[in-house]
């Protein structure tokens, strides 16, 4: 490990307990910073309501830490929007944000567009499929941004137990076995090509917060490469010491099957490859195999190749800031 990374781990890795809630409220009042929480959601009616309820109860009702909670629905076919609204979130559909630019599927697309419908100086992203959600996920990653002006982006770190799907004989969580794409794809990529980022425990985690002043300068890969792209681009823009991570405990969520993880890995590799050598591109598609009536059949999937420009380049965003 680089000596620089060892120093960073000591100086920029914290626990949620390091900053009590009263300290955060004092800092928020002193600095006047506002906090937006964004949940990107697609068919998450089973979990999104509980997450919104906890945030509203613990961080807007009991203590005034969060100023707004916005669920951006990216085209759910279930009751995600209704459940989120009933729990107290402001729900915005992806396609109604910046309609002059046709939306494409992908998590990064939703996060990028969310900057246009939120107002916080600090924007906190939380995945909408978390189970047993705790307000620590928000206070942990928002805390350093409220209390340390030198910090610009904070990732959550946590244990990710892998649970065997319901109905299997051994449906028991396997400690430390979650985050398979992280261990098999993202961590090797970062260690080999961006070793300064090797200290991040959960580089692909969906729970992170950042200053709007940073986010609006970043390009956003439209798909699953958004987290890796954001880390790499932030490193180059603000430097390692402006990045941090906070231990928030345990993250439980819905796990995807192996083929879905393969497609996710391809998108992440594509994001990394674009940043390594934009003039020499690999074929942006992925072939996977499924057993059919006549044996294994190939299925070809396109890999996310599009990236949205920094939000500061969007006229509607600039006009909103002037207004």
Coordinates of C-alpha atoms in Angstrom, one line a residue:
X1 CA 0.0 0.0 0.0
X2 CA 1.2 3.5 -0.8
X3 CA 2.5 5.5 2.1
X4 CA 0.1 8.2 1.1
X5 CA -2.9 5.8 1.3
X6 CA -1.8 4.7 4.8
X7 CA -1.7 8.3 6.0
X8 CA -5.1 8.8 4.3
X9 CA -6.7 5.8 6.0
X10 CA -5.5 7.2 9.4
X11 CA -6.7 10.7 8.8
X12 CA -9.8 10.3 6.6
X13 CA -11.5 7.1 7.8
X14 CA -13.9 7.6 10.7
X15 CA -16.8 5.9 12.5
X16 CA -20.3 7.3 12.7
X17 CA -19.9 7.6 16.4
X18 CA -17.0 10.1 16.0
X19 CA -19.5 12.9 15.4
X20 CA -22.5 13.0 17.7
X21 CA -25.7 14.4 16.2
X22 CA -25.5 17.6 18.4
X23 CA -22.1 18.3 16.9
X24 CA -23.6 18.1 13.4
X25 CA -26.5 20.3 14.3
X26 CA -24.1 22.9 15.8
X27 CA -22.0 22.8 12.6
X28 CA -25.0 23.0 10.4
X29 CA -26.3 26.1 12.2
X30 CA -22.8 27.8 12.2
X31 CA -22.1 27.2 8.5
X32 CA -25.7 27.6 7.2
X33 CA -25.3 24.6 5.0
X34 CA -28.4 22.8 3.8
X35 CA -28.7 19.0 3.2
X36 CA -30.6 17.1 0.6
X37 CA -31.2 13.4 0.6
X38 CA -31.8 11.7 -2.8
X39 CA -33.1 8.1 -3.3
X40 CA -32.8 6.8 -6.8
X41 CA -35.6 4.2 -7.1
X42 CA -36.8 1.6 -9.6
X43 CA -39.4 -0.9 -8.4
X44 CA -38.5 -0.5 -4.7
X45 CA -42.0 -0.4 -3.1
X46 CA -40.9 -3.0 -0.5
X47 CA -38.2 -0.8 1.0
X48 CA -38.4 2.8 0.0
X49 CA -41.1 3.7 2.4
X50 CA -39.3 2.5 5.4
X51 CA -36.1 4.4 4.4
X52 CA -38.1 7.7 3.9
X53 CA -39.9 7.2 7.2
X54 CA -36.7 6.8 9.2
X55 CA -35.1 9.8 7.7
X56 CA -38.2 12.0 8.2
X57 CA -38.7 10.8 11.8
X58 CA -35.0 10.8 13.0
X59 CA -33.4 13.6 10.9
X60 CA -36.2 16.0 10.1
X61 CA -38.6 15.5 13.0
X62 CA -36.5 14.7 16.0
X63 CA -33.6 16.8 14.9
X64 CA -33.5 19.2 11.9
X65 CA -30.5 17.9 10.1
X66 CA -32.0 17.1 6.7
X67 CA -33.8 19.8 4.8
X68 CA -35.4 17.8 2.0
X69 CA -35.8 14.2 0.9
X70 CA -36.4 13.5 -2.8
X71 CA -37.2 10.2 -4.4
X72 CA -36.4 10.2 -8.1
X73 CA -38.4 7.4 -9.7
X74 CA -36.7 6.1 -12.9
X75 CA -39.8 4.3 -14.3
X76 CA -41.1 1.9 -11.7
X77 CA -43.9 -0.5 -12.6
X78 CA -44.9 -1.0 -9.0
X79 CA -46.1 1.4 -6.3
X80 CA -42.7 2.9 -5.5
X81 CA -43.9 6.5 -6.1
X82 CA -47.0 6.1 -4.1
X83 CA -45.3 4.5 -1.2
X84 CA -42.5 7.1 -1.1
X85 CA -45.0 10.0 -1.2
X86 CA -47.1 8.4 1.5
X87 CA -44.0 8.2 3.7
X88 CA -43.3 11.9 3.2
X89 CA -40.8 12.2 0.4
X90 CA -41.1 14.5 -2.5
X91 CA -41.3 12.2 -5.5
X92 CA -40.1 13.3 -9.0
X93 CA -40.2 11.2 -12.1
X94 CA -36.9 11.1 -14.0
X95 CA -38.5 11.9 -17.3
X96 CA -39.9 15.2 -16.0
X97 CA -36.5 16.5 -15.2
X98 CA -34.8 18.4 -18.0
X99 CA -37.2 17.0 -20.6
X100 CA -35.3 18.5 -23.6
X101 CA -32.7 15.8 -23.1
X102 CA -34.3 12.4 -23.5
X103 CA -33.6 10.2 -20.5
X104 CA -31.8 6.9 -20.8
X105 CA -32.0 4.0 -18.4
X106 CA -29.4 3.9 -15.6
X107 CA -28.7 4.9 -12.1
X108 CA -26.2 7.5 -13.0
X109 CA -28.7 9.2 -15.2
X110 CA -31.1 9.6 -12.2
X111 CA -28.3 10.9 -9.9
X112 CA -27.3 13.5 -12.5
X113 CA -30.8 14.8 -13.0
X114 CA -31.4 14.9 -9.3
X115 CA -29.1 17.9 -9.1
X116 CA -31.7 19.9 -10.9
X117 CA -34.5 19.2 -8.5
X118 CA -32.7 19.5 -5.2
X119 CA -31.3 22.6 -3.4
X120 CA -29.0 21.3 -0.7
X121 CA -25.4 22.5 -0.4
X122 CA -24.7 18.9 0.5
X123 CA -26.3 16.1 -1.5
X124 CA -26.6 12.7 0.1
X125 CA -27.3 9.7 -2.1
X126 CA -28.9 6.6 -0.5
X127 CA -30.0 3.4 -2.5
X128 CA -33.7 2.7 -2.1
X129 CA -33.3 -1.1 -1.7
X130 CA -31.8 -1.1 1.8
X131 CA -33.3 -3.2 4.6
X132 CA -33.1 -2.5 8.3
X133 CA -32.2 1.1 7.4
X134 CA -30.6 3.3 10.1
X135 CA -30.3 7.1 10.1
X136 CA -26.6 6.4 10.7
X137 CA -26.2 6.0 7.0
X138 CA -27.0 9.7 6.5
X139 CA -25.5 11.2 9.6
X140 CA -22.3 9.2 9.1
X141 CA -21.5 10.5 5.6
X142 CA -22.9 14.0 6.0
X143 CA -21.0 14.6 9.2
X144 CA -17.5 15.2 7.8
X145 CA -18.9 17.6 5.2
X146 CA -20.7 19.7 7.9
X147 CA -17.7 19.8 10.2
X148 CA -14.6 19.8 8.0
X149 CA -14.4 22.3 5.1
X150 CA -11.5 20.4 3.6
X151 CA -13.7 17.3 2.9
X152 CA -15.7 17.3 -0.4
X153 CA -16.9 13.7 -0.8
X154 CA -17.6 11.0 1.8
X155 CA -18.4 7.3 1.1
X156 CA -20.1 5.0 3.6
X157 CA -18.2 1.8 4.5
X158 CA -19.9 -1.2 6.1
X159 CA -20.1 -5.0 6.3
X160 CA -22.1 -6.5 3.4
X161 CA -23.4 -9.9 4.4
X162 CA -24.5 -12.1 1.4
X163 CA -27.8 -13.7 2.0
X164 CA -28.9 -16.8 0.1
X165 CA -32.3 -16.2 -1.5
X166 CA -35.4 -17.1 0.4
X167 CA -36.4 -20.7 -0.1
X168 CA -32.9 -22.1 -0.2
X169 CA -32.0 -24.6 2.5
X170 CA -29.1 -22.5 3.7
X171 CA -30.6 -19.0 3.8
X172 CA -28.0 -17.7 6.2
X173 CA -26.0 -14.5 5.8
X174 CA -22.4 -15.0 4.9
X175 CA -20.3 -12.4 6.5
X176 CA -18.2 -10.3 4.2
X177 CA -19.3 -12.0 1.1
X178 CA -21.4 -9.1 -0.3
X179 CA -19.9 -6.7 -2.8
X180 CA -18.8 -9.3 -5.3
X181 CA -18.4 -6.7 -8.1
X182 CA -16.3 -4.6 -5.8
X183 CA -13.9 -7.5 -5.0
X184 CA -13.7 -9.0 -8.5
X185 CA -13.7 -5.9 -10.6
X186 CA -13.5 -2.5 -8.9
X187 CA -10.9 -3.2 -6.3
X188 CA -8.4 -4.7 -8.8
X189 CA -9.0 -1.8 -11.2
X190 CA -8.4 0.8 -8.5
X191 CA -5.3 -0.9 -7.1
X192 CA -3.7 -1.2 -10.5
X193 CA -4.6 2.1 -12.1
X194 CA -5.6 4.5 -9.3
X195 CA -3.7 3.1 -6.3
X196 CA -4.4 6.3 -4.3
X197 CA -8.0 5.1 -4.1
X198 CA -7.1 1.6 -2.8
X199 CA -8.1 2.6 0.7
X200 CA -11.8 2.8 0.0
X201 CA -13.5 -0.1 1.6
X202 CA -16.7 0.2 -0.4
X203 CA -15.8 2.2 -3.6
X204 CA -19.0 1.1 -5.4
X205 CA -21.3 1.6 -2.4
X206 CA -24.5 3.6 -3.2
X207 CA -24.4 5.6 0.0
X208 CA -22.3 8.7 -0.2
X209 CA -22.5 12.5 0.2
X210 CA -20.8 15.3 -1.5
X211 CA -20.7 19.1 -1.8
X212 CA -22.9 20.3 -4.6
X213 CA -19.9 22.5 -5.7
X214 CA -18.1 19.2 -6.5
X215 CA -21.0 17.3 -8.0
X216 CA -21.9 20.0 -10.4
X217 CA -18.4 19.8 -11.9
X218 CA -18.3 16.1 -12.5
X219 CA -19.4 14.1 -15.6
X220 CA -21.9 11.3 -14.7
X221 CA -21.7 7.9 -16.4
X222 CA -25.4 7.1 -17.0
X223 CA -25.2 3.5 -15.6
X224 CA -23.6 1.4 -13.0
X225 CA -20.2 3.0 -13.6
X226 CA -21.2 6.2 -11.9
X227 CA -19.7 5.4 -8.5
X228 CA -16.3 4.4 -9.9
X229 CA -16.3 7.3 -12.3
X230 CA -17.2 9.8 -9.5
X231 CA -14.3 8.6 -7.3
X232 CA -11.7 8.7 -10.0
X233 CA -12.9 12.1 -11.3
X234 CA -13.1 13.6 -7.8
X235 CA -9.5 12.4 -7.1
X236 CA -8.3 14.3 -10.1
X237 CA -10.4 17.4 -9.3
X238 CA -10.0 17.9 -5.6
X239 CA -7.3 15.4 -4.5
X240 CA -7.2 12.5 -2.1
X241 CA -7.3 14.5 1.1
X242 CA -10.7 15.9 0.1
X243 CA -12.2 12.4 0.0
X244 CA -13.2 10.4 3.1
X245 CA -15.1 7.4 4.3
X246 CA -17.2 6.6 7.4
X247 CA -18.0 3.3 9.0
X248 CA -21.8 3.0 9.4
X249 CA -22.1 -0.6 10.4
X250 CA -23.9 -3.2 8.3
X251 CA -25.7 -2.8 4.9
X252 CA -28.4 -5.2 4.0
X253 CA -30.1 -5.1 0.6
X254 CA -31.4 -7.1 -2.3
X255 CA -28.7 -9.0 -4.1
X256 CA -28.6 -9.5 -7.9
X257 CA -27.9 -12.7 -9.8
X258 CA -24.6 -13.5 -11.4
X259 CA -25.5 -12.4 -14.9
X260 CA -26.8 -9.0 -13.7
X261 CA -23.5 -8.6 -11.8
X262 CA -21.6 -9.4 -15.1
X263 CA -23.4 -6.6 -16.9
X264 CA -22.6 -4.3 -14.0
X265 CA -19.0 -5.3 -14.1
X266 CA -18.8 -4.6 -17.9
X267 CA -20.3 -1.1 -17.3
X268 CA -17.7 -0.4 -14.6
X269 CA -14.9 -1.6 -16.7
X270 CA -16.1 0.6 -19.5
X271 CA -16.1 3.6 -17.2
X272 CA -12.6 2.8 -16.1
X273 CA -11.4 2.2 -19.7
X274 CA -12.7 5.5 -20.9
X275 CA -10.7 7.3 -18.2
X276 CA -7.6 5.4 -19.0
X277 CA -7.5 5.8 -22.7
X278 CA -10.3 7.6 -24.4
X279 CA -8.9 7.0 -27.8
X280 CA -8.7 3.2 -27.6
X281 CA -12.1 1.7 -26.8
X282 CA -13.1 -1.8 -26.3
X283 CA -16.2 -3.2 -27.9
X284 CA -19.1 -1.7 -25.8
X285 CA -21.1 -4.9 -25.5
X286 CA -21.2 -8.0 -23.4
X287 CA -22.2 -11.6 -24.4
X288 CA -23.6 -13.9 -21.7
X289 CA -25.0 -17.4 -22.0
X290 CA -28.3 -18.9 -20.9
X291 CA -29.3 -22.5 -21.2
X292 CA -32.2 -22.9 -23.6
X293 CA -34.1 -25.7 -25.2
X294 CA -31.2 -26.3 -27.6
X295 CA -28.3 -25.8 -25.2
X296 CA -26.5 -22.6 -24.3
X297 CA -27.8 -19.6 -26.1
X298 CA -25.8 -16.3 -26.4
X299 CA -27.4 -13.1 -25.2
X300 CA -25.8 -9.8 -26.1
X301 CA -26.2 -6.7 -23.9
X302 CA -25.1 -3.2 -24.7
X303 CA -22.7 -1.7 -22.1
X304 CA -23.5 1.9 -20.9
X305 CA -21.3 4.2 -23.0
X306 CA -22.9 7.5 -22.5
X307 CA -21.9 10.1 -19.9
X308 CA -23.7 13.2 -18.9
X309 CA -21.6 16.4 -18.9
X310 CA -20.9 18.4 -15.7
X311 CA -24.2 20.1 -14.6
X312 CA -22.5 23.5 -14.8
X313 CA -22.6 23.1 -18.6
X314 CA -26.4 22.7 -18.6
X315 CA -28.2 26.0 -19.4
X316 CA -31.3 25.2 -17.2
X317 CA -29.0 24.6 -14.2
X318 CA -27.2 27.8 -14.7
X319 CA -30.5 29.7 -15.1
X320 CA -31.8 28.1 -11.8
X321 CA -28.7 29.3 -9.9
X322 CA -29.1 32.8 -11.2
X323 CA -32.7 32.9 -10.2

